[in-house]
Coordinates of C-alpha atoms and ligand atoms in Angstrom, one line a residue:
M1056 CA 2.7 7.4 37.1
I1057 CA -0.7 6.9 35.5
V1058 CA -2.4 10.1 34.3
L1059 CA -6.0 10.0 33.2
Q1060 CA -6.7 13.7 32.6
I1061 CA -5.5 15.7 29.6
E1062 CA -5.0 18.9 31.6
K1063 CA -2.9 17.2 34.3
L1064 CA -0.7 15.7 31.6
K1065 CA -0.3 19.1 29.9
E1066 CA 0.8 20.7 33.2
Q1067 CA 3.5 18.1 33.6
I1068 CA 4.7 18.5 30.0
K1069 CA 4.9 22.2 30.5
N1070 CA 7.2 21.8 33.5
W1071 CA 9.4 19.5 31.6
K1072 CA 9.6 21.9 28.6
K1073 CA 10.5 24.7 31.0
E1074 CA 13.4 22.6 32.2
G1075 CA 14.5 22.1 28.6
L1076 CA 13.9 18.4 28.7
T1077 CA 13.2 16.4 25.5
V1078 CA 10.0 14.4 25.4
G1079 CA 9.3 11.0 23.7
L1080 CA 5.8 9.7 22.9
V1081 CA 4.9 6.1 22.3
P1082 CA 1.3 5.8 21.3
T1083 CA -0.3 2.4 22.0
M1084 CA -3.6 0.7 22.5
G1085 CA -2.2 -1.2 25.5
A1086 CA -2.0 -5.0 26.1
L1087 CA 1.7 -4.2 25.9
H1088 CA 4.2 -6.9 24.7
A1089 CA 7.9 -7.0 23.7
G1090 CA 7.0 -5.2 20.4
H1091 CA 5.7 -2.2 22.3
K1092 CA 8.6 -2.5 24.8
S1093 CA 11.1 -2.1 22.0
L1094 CA 9.6 1.3 21.1
I1095 CA 9.5 2.3 24.8
D1096 CA 13.2 1.3 25.2
K1097 CA 14.2 3.4 22.3
S1098 CA 12.3 6.4 23.6
V1099 CA 13.8 6.0 27.1
E1100 CA 17.2 5.8 25.6
K1101 CA 16.8 8.8 23.3
C1102 CA 14.7 11.2 25.3
D1103 CA 14.9 12.8 28.8
R1104 CA 11.2 11.9 29.5
T1105 CA 8.9 9.3 28.0
V1106 CA 5.1 9.3 27.8
V1107 CA 3.3 6.1 26.8
S1108 CA -0.3 6.5 25.8
V1109 CA -2.6 3.6 26.4
F1110 CA -5.9 4.3 24.6
V1111 CA -8.2 1.9 22.7
N1112 CA -9.3 4.5 20.3
P1113 CA -13.0 3.9 19.4
I1114 CA -12.9 6.0 16.2
Q1115 CA -10.3 3.8 14.5
F1116 CA -12.5 0.7 14.8
C1117 CA -15.0 -0.1 12.0
P1118 CA -18.5 -1.4 12.7
G1119 CA -18.3 -5.1 13.5
E1120 CA -14.6 -5.0 14.6
D1121 CA -13.2 -6.0 18.0
L1122 CA -13.6 -2.7 19.9
D1123 CA -15.5 -4.3 22.8
K1124 CA -13.3 -7.4 23.1
Y1125 CA -10.0 -5.7 22.5
P1126 CA -7.7 -6.7 25.5
R1127 CA -7.5 -4.1 28.2
T1128 CA -4.7 -4.8 30.8
L1129 CA -3.8 -1.3 32.2
E1130 CA -2.4 -2.6 35.5
A1131 CA 0.1 -5.0 33.8
D1132 CA 0.8 -2.3 31.2
S1133 CA 1.7 0.3 33.8
E1134 CA 3.9 -2.2 35.6
L1135 CA 5.8 -2.9 32.3
C1136 CA 6.2 0.9 31.8
K1137 CA 7.4 1.5 35.3
N1138 CA 10.1 -1.2 35.0
A1139 CA 11.1 0.2 31.6
G1140 CA 11.7 3.7 33.0
V1141 CA 8.6 5.4 31.5
D1142 CA 7.7 8.7 33.3
I1143 CA 4.0 8.9 32.5
V1144 CA 1.4 6.4 31.3
F1145 CA -1.4 8.5 29.7
A1146 CA -4.6 6.4 29.8
P1147 CA -7.6 8.7 29.1
S1148 CA -11.2 7.5 28.8
P1149 CA -12.9 8.0 25.4
K1150 CA -15.0 10.7 27.1
E1151 CA -11.8 12.5 28.3
M1152 CA -10.4 12.3 24.7
Y1153 CA -13.5 13.2 22.7
G1154 CA -15.7 15.2 25.2
E1155 CA -18.9 14.8 27.2
G1156 CA -21.6 13.1 25.2
Y1157 CA -19.2 12.6 22.3
I1158 CA -20.7 11.3 19.1
L1159 CA -18.1 9.6 17.0
S1160 CA -18.9 10.7 13.5
N1161 CA -17.5 13.6 11.4
D1162 CA -20.8 15.3 11.8
F1163 CA -19.7 16.2 15.4
L1164 CA -16.0 15.8 15.6
T1165 CA -13.1 17.4 13.6
Y1166 CA -11.2 14.6 11.8
V1167 CA -7.8 14.6 10.3
I1168 CA -8.2 12.8 6.9
P1169 CA -5.1 11.3 5.3
P1170 CA -4.8 11.4 1.5
Y1171 CA -7.0 8.9 -0.4
F1172 CA -4.1 7.4 -2.4
Y1173 CA -2.6 6.2 0.9
V1174 CA -5.8 4.8 2.4
N1175 CA -7.6 3.2 -0.6
K1176 CA -5.3 0.1 -0.5
L1177 CA -4.0 -2.6 1.9
C1178 CA -5.7 -2.3 5.3
G1179 CA -7.6 0.8 4.3
K1180 CA -9.6 -1.1 1.7
S1181 CA -11.3 -3.4 4.2
R1182 CA -11.1 -1.0 7.2
V1183 CA -12.8 2.1 5.7
G1184 CA -12.3 5.1 7.9
H1185 CA -9.7 3.4 10.1
F1186 CA -6.8 5.7 9.2
D1187 CA -9.0 8.8 9.7
G1188 CA -9.4 7.6 13.3
V1189 CA -5.7 6.9 13.6
C1190 CA -4.6 10.3 12.2
T1191 CA -7.2 12.1 14.3
V1192 CA -6.1 10.5 17.6
V1193 CA -2.3 10.7 16.8
N1194 CA -2.7 14.4 15.9
K1195 CA -4.6 15.0 19.2
L1196 CA -1.8 13.1 21.1
F1197 CA 0.9 15.2 19.4
N1198 CA -1.0 18.4 20.4
I1199 CA -1.4 17.3 24.0
V1200 CA 2.1 15.9 24.6
Q1201 CA 4.1 18.0 22.1
P1202 CA 6.7 15.4 21.8
D1203 CA 10.2 16.0 20.3
Y1204 CA 10.1 12.3 19.1
A1205 CA 7.3 9.8 18.5
F1206 CA 8.0 6.1 18.1
F1207 CA 6.0 3.9 15.7
G1208 CA 6.5 0.2 14.7
E1209 CA 7.1 -1.0 11.2
K1210 CA 4.7 -3.8 12.1
D1211 CA 2.0 -1.3 11.0
A1212 CA 3.9 0.0 8.0
Q1213 CA 1.0 1.6 6.2
Q1214 CA 0.1 3.4 9.4
L1215 CA 3.7 4.6 9.8
I1216 CA 3.9 5.9 6.2
I1217 CA 0.5 7.7 6.6
I1218 CA 1.7 9.3 9.9
K1219 CA 4.9 10.5 8.3
K1220 CA 2.9 12.0 5.5
M1221 CA 0.5 13.7 7.9
V1222 CA 3.5 15.2 9.9
K1223 CA 5.1 16.5 6.6
D1224 CA 1.8 17.8 5.1
L1225 CA 0.7 19.6 8.3
N1226 CA 4.2 20.7 9.4
I1227 CA 3.8 19.1 12.8
P1228 CA 7.0 19.7 14.8
V1229 CA 7.9 16.1 15.8
E1230 CA 10.4 13.6 14.5
I1231 CA 8.9 10.2 13.7
V1232 CA 11.2 7.3 14.7
P1233 CA 10.4 4.0 12.9
C1234 CA 11.1 0.9 14.9
P1235 CA 11.7 -2.7 13.5
I1236 CA 9.2 -5.5 13.9
V1237 CA 9.7 -7.7 16.9
R1238 CA 9.0 -11.4 16.3
E1239 CA 8.6 -14.5 18.3
Q1240 CA 11.4 -17.1 17.7
S1241 CA 8.9 -18.9 15.4
G1242 CA 8.8 -15.8 13.1
L1243 CA 5.3 -14.7 14.2
A1244 CA 5.2 -10.9 14.6
L1245 CA 4.1 -9.9 18.1
S1246 CA 0.6 -8.4 18.2
S1247 CA -1.9 -7.8 20.9
R1248 CA -4.4 -9.6 18.7
N1249 CA -2.3 -12.8 18.9
K1250 CA -4.2 -13.3 22.2
Y1251 CA -7.3 -14.2 20.2
L1252 CA -5.5 -17.2 18.6
S1253 CA -5.9 -20.8 19.9
S1254 CA -2.6 -22.8 19.9
E1255 CA -3.7 -24.4 16.7
Q1256 CA -4.4 -21.1 15.0
K1257 CA -1.1 -19.8 16.3
E1258 CA 0.6 -22.6 14.2
Q1259 CA -1.5 -21.5 11.2
A1260 CA -0.5 -17.9 11.8
L1261 CA 3.1 -18.7 11.0
V1262 CA 2.1 -18.7 7.3
L1263 CA 2.5 -14.9 7.2
S1264 CA 6.2 -14.8 8.2
K1265 CA 6.9 -18.0 6.2
I1266 CA 5.6 -16.4 3.0
L1267 CA 7.5 -13.1 3.6
F1268 CA 10.8 -14.8 4.6
N1269 CA 10.5 -17.1 1.5
I1270 CA 9.8 -14.1 -0.8
K1271 CA 12.9 -12.3 0.7
T1272 CA 15.0 -15.4 0.0
C1273 CA 13.8 -15.6 -3.6
Y1274 CA 14.4 -11.9 -4.1
D1275 CA 17.9 -12.2 -2.6
N1276 CA 18.5 -15.1 -5.1
G1277 CA 17.7 -12.9 -8.0
I1278 CA 13.9 -13.2 -8.7
K1279 CA 12.7 -9.6 -9.1
D1280 CA 9.4 -10.1 -11.1
V1281 CA 6.6 -9.5 -8.6
E1282 CA 4.2 -12.0 -10.2
A1283 CA 6.8 -14.7 -9.9
L1284 CA 7.5 -13.7 -6.3
K1285 CA 3.8 -13.8 -5.5
D1286 CA 3.4 -17.2 -7.0
T1287 CA 5.8 -18.6 -4.4
A1288 CA 3.3 -17.8 -1.6
F1289 CA 0.5 -20.2 -2.7
S1290 CA 2.2 -23.5 -1.6
F1291 CA 2.1 -22.1 2.0
L1292 CA -1.6 -21.5 2.1
N1293 CA -4.3 -24.0 3.0
E1294 CA -8.0 -24.0 3.8
H1295 CA -7.4 -22.4 7.2
H1296 CA -6.0 -19.2 5.6
D1297 CA -8.2 -16.5 4.1
L1298 CA -5.6 -14.4 2.2
E1299 CA -6.9 -10.7 2.2
Y1300 CA -3.9 -9.3 0.3
L1301 CA -0.3 -9.9 -0.7
E1302 CA 1.1 -6.8 -2.3
F1303 CA 4.4 -5.3 -3.3
R1304 CA 4.6 -1.5 -2.8
D1305 CA 7.0 1.3 -2.6
E1306 CA 8.3 1.7 0.9
N1307 CA 7.6 5.5 1.0
T1308 CA 4.9 6.2 -1.5
L1309 CA 2.9 3.0 -1.4
E1310 CA 2.9 2.8 -5.2
E1311 CA 2.5 -0.7 -6.6
K1312 CA 5.6 -2.4 -8.0
T1313 CA 5.8 -4.9 -10.9
T1314 CA 9.5 -5.3 -10.4
A1315 CA 10.8 -5.6 -6.9
D1316 CA 13.8 -3.5 -5.8
N1317 CA 15.4 -2.4 -2.5
N1318 CA 12.6 0.1 -1.7
T1319 CA 9.9 -2.5 -2.0
R1320 CA 7.9 -3.6 1.0
V1321 CA 5.8 -6.7 0.8
F1322 CA 2.6 -6.4 2.7
I1323 CA 0.4 -9.4 3.7
A1324 CA -3.0 -9.8 5.6
V1325 CA -4.5 -13.2 6.4
K1326 CA -7.6 -14.0 8.3
I1327 CA -7.4 -17.1 10.5
G1328 CA -10.8 -17.9 11.8
D1329 CA -12.1 -14.5 13.0
V1330 CA -8.6 -13.1 13.6
R1331 CA -7.2 -10.8 11.0
L1332 CA -3.4 -10.7 11.1
I1333 CA -0.9 -8.4 9.2
D1334 CA 2.8 -8.5 8.6
N1335 CA 5.3 -7.1 6.2
I1336 CA 9.0 -7.2 5.1
L1337 CA 11.3 -4.8 3.3
L1338 CA 13.2 -6.3 0.4
K1339 CA 16.7 -4.8 0.8
Ligands
AMP1991 P1 -0.9 -0.9 18.9 O1 -1.0 -1.0 20.4 O2 -1.2 -2.3 18.3 O3 -1.7 0.2 18.4 O4 0.6 -0.6 18.6 C1 1.3 0.5 19.1 C2 2.6 0.7 18.4 O5 3.4 -0.5 18.7 C3 2.5 0.8 16.9 O6 3.4 1.8 16.5 C4 2.8 -0.5 16.4 O7 3.3 -0.5 15.1 C5 3.9 -1.0 17.4 N1 4.0 -2.4 17.4 C6 3.0 -3.3 17.6 N2 3.5 -4.6 17.5 C7 4.8 -4.5 17.2 C8 5.9 -5.4 16.9 N3 5.7 -6.7 16.9 N4 7.1 -4.9 16.6 C9 7.3 -3.6 16.6 N5 6.4 -2.6 16.9 C10 5.2 -3.1 17.1

C-alpha cells in the first residue's frame, strides 16, 4: 500500500503497535534495485511489519547536485515492494515532509547536525551540509514510523556510522541493522546513480571495486602500511577517472589510519564524467 500522508501512516503504525507487532523501516530515495531489496528482505524477515520510505530528500542535496534529475520510479518501486512483502511504501512530497511553503534553510527549519569530526571528511568534505539533511530526514522518519529496527546499507558507510552516532547521542529507541554491499557480478556496487552511466562509463566505473579488491588482497598478503596500500591504486586509474578520495579510516570512529588493521575501512570516491561514485571495503 502506498501512503502519502504522515498522519495516515502514523495511524497505521499506532494500530500495529497496539497489536504488539514489531516494525522495520527501510529509508530510501527510490529507484529501487537489488541493493535496496536486500535491506527490504532483511526487514521482512526480522520484523512483523515493514515500511519502506521513498523520498528524494531535497535538503540533503547541495547546490548544483542532481536533485532535479534524480531518477523517480515510484510505480516500479511499489511493485518491487509489494512482491517483497512490504506492508507500506511511504512516499511523501517535500511539502508533506517539510510543511506548506517550506524554505529549506536552517533559518526556517529545525535541523539535526551531526558532529563536525564525522562530517568534515570523505563525502562530507565536498558535500557540505549533506549529512545535516540526512540526519534531519532520518530523525523525522524515526519519529513518524517509530521503528524497532532500521536498515541501512554499508554502501554508504559514512552515512551509516553517522546515523549510529546520532542514535546513540540522542538516545533514539531504534536498533540500526547494517547490511552488506550488493554488487553486480562485475564488482560494481549497485547504486541508483549507475543509471546515469553510459556503457563505456560503466566499464570505467569498475575501477572503484578493482582498487578496493586489490587493496584487500595486498592487505591479506601482509601489506599493512597505508601509504604502500594506497600506492597500489594508481596503476588502475586513467584520464577518465577523477579520484576524489582514497582513505583508510577506523570502521567506527572514522579516525585516519597509517597502519591498516581489521577495523580499517577503505573509502573511495571517483568522478567519471559528471557522475560521482562511491564504494568501500572493510579489511578483515
Ligand atoms: P538510497 O536510496 O541511495 O538513499 O539508499 C537507501 C539505502 O539503501 C541506504 O541505506 C543505502 O546504503 C542502501 N543501499 C544502496 N545501494 C546499496 C547496495 N549496493 N548494497 C547495499 N545497500 C545499498
